Amino acid sequence: MTKSEKKIIFLIFYFVAAVLPLLSGYFIYLAFSPGLPITAIFYELFPNADLSCFSENGFLKISKPYICDFMWAFAFTFSVSFVLNKTRLNYIKSCSVSFVFSLILELLQMSGIVSGTFDFADILFELLACITAAVIIKNFLRSIENEEID
Amino acid sequence: MKKSIKAMALIAVIAVFVVFALGSGSKTDENGQTGSGEIVEAEKEAIKEAMAAEVTAEPTTLAPQPTSFTLGDTFTFDGFELTIGTTASFTSVQNQFSELNGKPVVRIPVKLKNVSSETKGFSMFNMKYFGSQGTEISGCSTYFQEDCIEWSGKLRPNASKDVAMYFVYDGDGIYGVDFDDFSNKVSVEFKIKK
């Protein structure tokens, strides 16, 4: 594998891992919570969009907040990891930074400083997402480092 | 130099994700939230009073506009015939994790009938609630999914279902519900008084 090929794989991996979960979470919010500030922007741009058919999915109905929190923390960890590229113990630092910020936001929600609903389960799901992402990042970085450069 | 660029990029990433997180948080009402779900004594009393209070919902006299209705009226919208109930009642959100926990909520019964020729569900995206101040307020469908209009499910042609509209009480006054599917607009206005 050439150095440029490695770089392309690296970029694709991080793009998919950071952007797709974020978009998936956004899509769920679009279908279930059209009145939120981030979704209202979409419906102002596309007033004829109708995602109501997705809002009848029973599984998503129940697990929506946890899935979205998981996706957010997962994408956040990957984005931080991308920025910290080539930093020693990248995956631990990324995981820590994203979890600390998740925790801060939840605590701010609990205290009423920012909007949103505090839920202890959110913190657990965000922690799970950060750890999952860190494990994937660790394995990916290790495998790409072990690849021999032609 | 490289370190400062990295630090700036990290701040940018954090800022983007914080914006996403804040943007997906539901709006708090002007009274704020009740902390970690604990209801203070004063609020408990307010809820008791709200539950015990006799609710008088007086239909307002509106100008004769074909798209404006009030309590007790029947109209068709998006293939459904909606009959708005004549009396409103109070309930409250019972969810310790919600910022609306314990807050008084208005319930207005609605009879929903599918008058179209296809099986279809009433779209929650076509409704907006307006409070006594004329500003948009939160619907509470999430907490009353068993019989709220937003989660009424699909109805076969000519099938009907008794559902209800739930929204946050923000004081006595004229409340409104706008139904808008981009081709038709119907407005329902009514007076709520505790």
Coordinates of C-alpha atoms in Angstrom, one line a residue, chain A residues 5-132:
Chain A
E5 CA -3.5 5.1 -0.6
K6 CA -3.1 5.0 3.2
K7 CA -4.1 8.6 3.4
I8 CA -7.2 8.1 1.2
I9 CA -8.3 5.1 3.3
F10 CA -7.7 7.2 6.4
L11 CA -9.9 10.0 5.1
I12 CA -12.7 7.8 3.9
F13 CA -12.8 5.9 7.2
Y14 CA -13.1 9.0 9.2
F15 CA -15.6 10.7 6.9
V16 CA -17.9 7.6 7.0
A17 CA -17.5 7.1 10.7
A18 CA -18.0 10.8 11.6
V19 CA -20.6 12.0 9.0
L20 CA -22.9 9.1 8.5
P21 CA -23.9 8.6 12.2
L22 CA -24.5 12.3 12.5
L23 CA -26.7 12.3 9.4
S24 CA -28.6 9.3 10.6
G25 CA -29.3 11.0 13.9
Y26 CA -30.4 14.1 12.1
F27 CA -32.7 12.1 9.9
I28 CA -34.4 10.5 13.0
Y29 CA -34.9 14.0 14.5
L30 CA -36.4 15.1 11.2
A31 CA -38.9 12.3 11.3
F32 CA -39.8 12.6 14.9
S33 CA -39.1 16.1 16.1
P34 CA -39.9 18.6 13.4
G35 CA -40.2 21.4 15.9
L36 CA -36.6 21.4 17.1
P37 CA -34.3 24.3 16.1
I38 CA -32.0 22.0 14.0
T39 CA -34.9 20.4 12.2
A40 CA -36.9 23.5 11.7
I41 CA -34.2 24.8 9.4
F42 CA -34.6 21.8 7.2
Y43 CA -38.4 22.2 7.0
E44 CA -38.0 25.9 6.2
L45 CA -35.7 24.9 3.3
F46 CA -37.9 22.0 2.2
P47 CA -41.5 22.9 3.2
N48 CA -42.9 20.0 1.2
A49 CA -40.8 17.3 2.8
D50 CA -42.9 14.8 4.6
L51 CA -41.1 12.1 6.7
S52 CA -44.2 11.3 8.7
C53 CA -44.2 7.7 7.4
F54 CA -41.0 7.0 9.4
S55 CA -42.5 8.4 12.6
E56 CA -44.7 5.4 12.9
N57 CA -41.8 3.0 13.4
G58 CA -42.4 1.6 16.9
F59 CA -38.8 0.7 17.6
L60 CA -37.5 4.2 16.7
K61 CA -40.4 5.8 18.6
I62 CA -39.1 4.3 21.9
S63 CA -35.3 4.3 21.2
K64 CA -35.1 7.6 19.3
P65 CA -33.4 9.7 22.0
Y66 CA -30.8 7.0 22.9
I67 CA -30.0 6.2 19.3
C68 CA -29.5 9.9 18.5
D69 CA -27.3 10.4 21.6
F70 CA -25.3 7.4 20.7
M71 CA -24.8 8.5 17.1
W72 CA -23.8 12.0 18.2
A73 CA -21.2 10.8 20.7
F74 CA -19.9 8.3 18.2
A75 CA -19.4 10.9 15.5
F76 CA -18.0 13.3 18.0
T77 CA -15.3 10.8 19.1
F78 CA -14.3 10.2 15.5
S79 CA -14.2 13.9 14.7
V80 CA -11.9 14.6 17.7
S81 CA -9.8 11.6 16.8
F82 CA -9.4 13.0 13.2
V83 CA -8.2 16.3 14.5
L84 CA -5.8 14.7 17.0
N85 CA -4.3 12.6 14.2
K86 CA -0.9 11.2 15.0
T87 CA -1.2 12.2 18.6
R88 CA 0.0 9.6 21.1
L89 CA -2.9 7.6 22.7
N90 CA -5.3 9.2 20.2
Y91 CA -8.2 6.9 20.9
I92 CA -8.1 7.5 24.7
K93 CA -7.9 11.3 24.3
S94 CA -10.7 11.3 21.8
C95 CA -12.9 9.2 23.9
S96 CA -12.2 11.3 27.0
V97 CA -12.7 14.6 25.3
S98 CA -16.1 13.6 23.7
F99 CA -17.3 12.0 26.9
V100 CA -16.4 14.9 29.1
F101 CA -18.3 17.3 26.7
S102 CA -21.3 14.9 26.6
L103 CA -21.3 14.9 30.4
I104 CA -21.0 18.7 30.6
L105 CA -23.9 19.1 28.3
E106 CA -26.1 16.7 30.2
L107 CA -25.2 18.5 33.5
L108 CA -26.0 21.8 31.9
Q109 CA -29.4 20.4 30.8
M110 CA -30.0 19.1 34.3
S111 CA -29.3 22.5 35.8
G112 CA -31.5 24.2 33.3
I113 CA -28.8 26.4 31.8
V114 CA -29.3 24.9 28.3
S115 CA -32.5 23.5 26.8
G116 CA -33.1 19.8 26.6
T117 CA -34.0 17.0 28.9
F118 CA -31.6 15.4 31.4
D119 CA -31.6 11.7 31.3
F120 CA -29.1 9.4 33.1
A121 CA -29.6 6.8 30.3
D122 CA -28.3 9.4 27.8
I123 CA -25.0 9.5 29.7
L124 CA -24.7 5.7 29.6
F125 CA -25.4 5.6 25.9
E126 CA -22.9 8.4 25.2
L127 CA -20.3 6.6 27.3
L128 CA -21.0 3.4 25.3
A129 CA -20.6 5.3 22.0
C130 CA -17.3 6.9 23.1
I131 CA -15.9 3.5 24.1
T132 CA -17.1 1.8 21.0

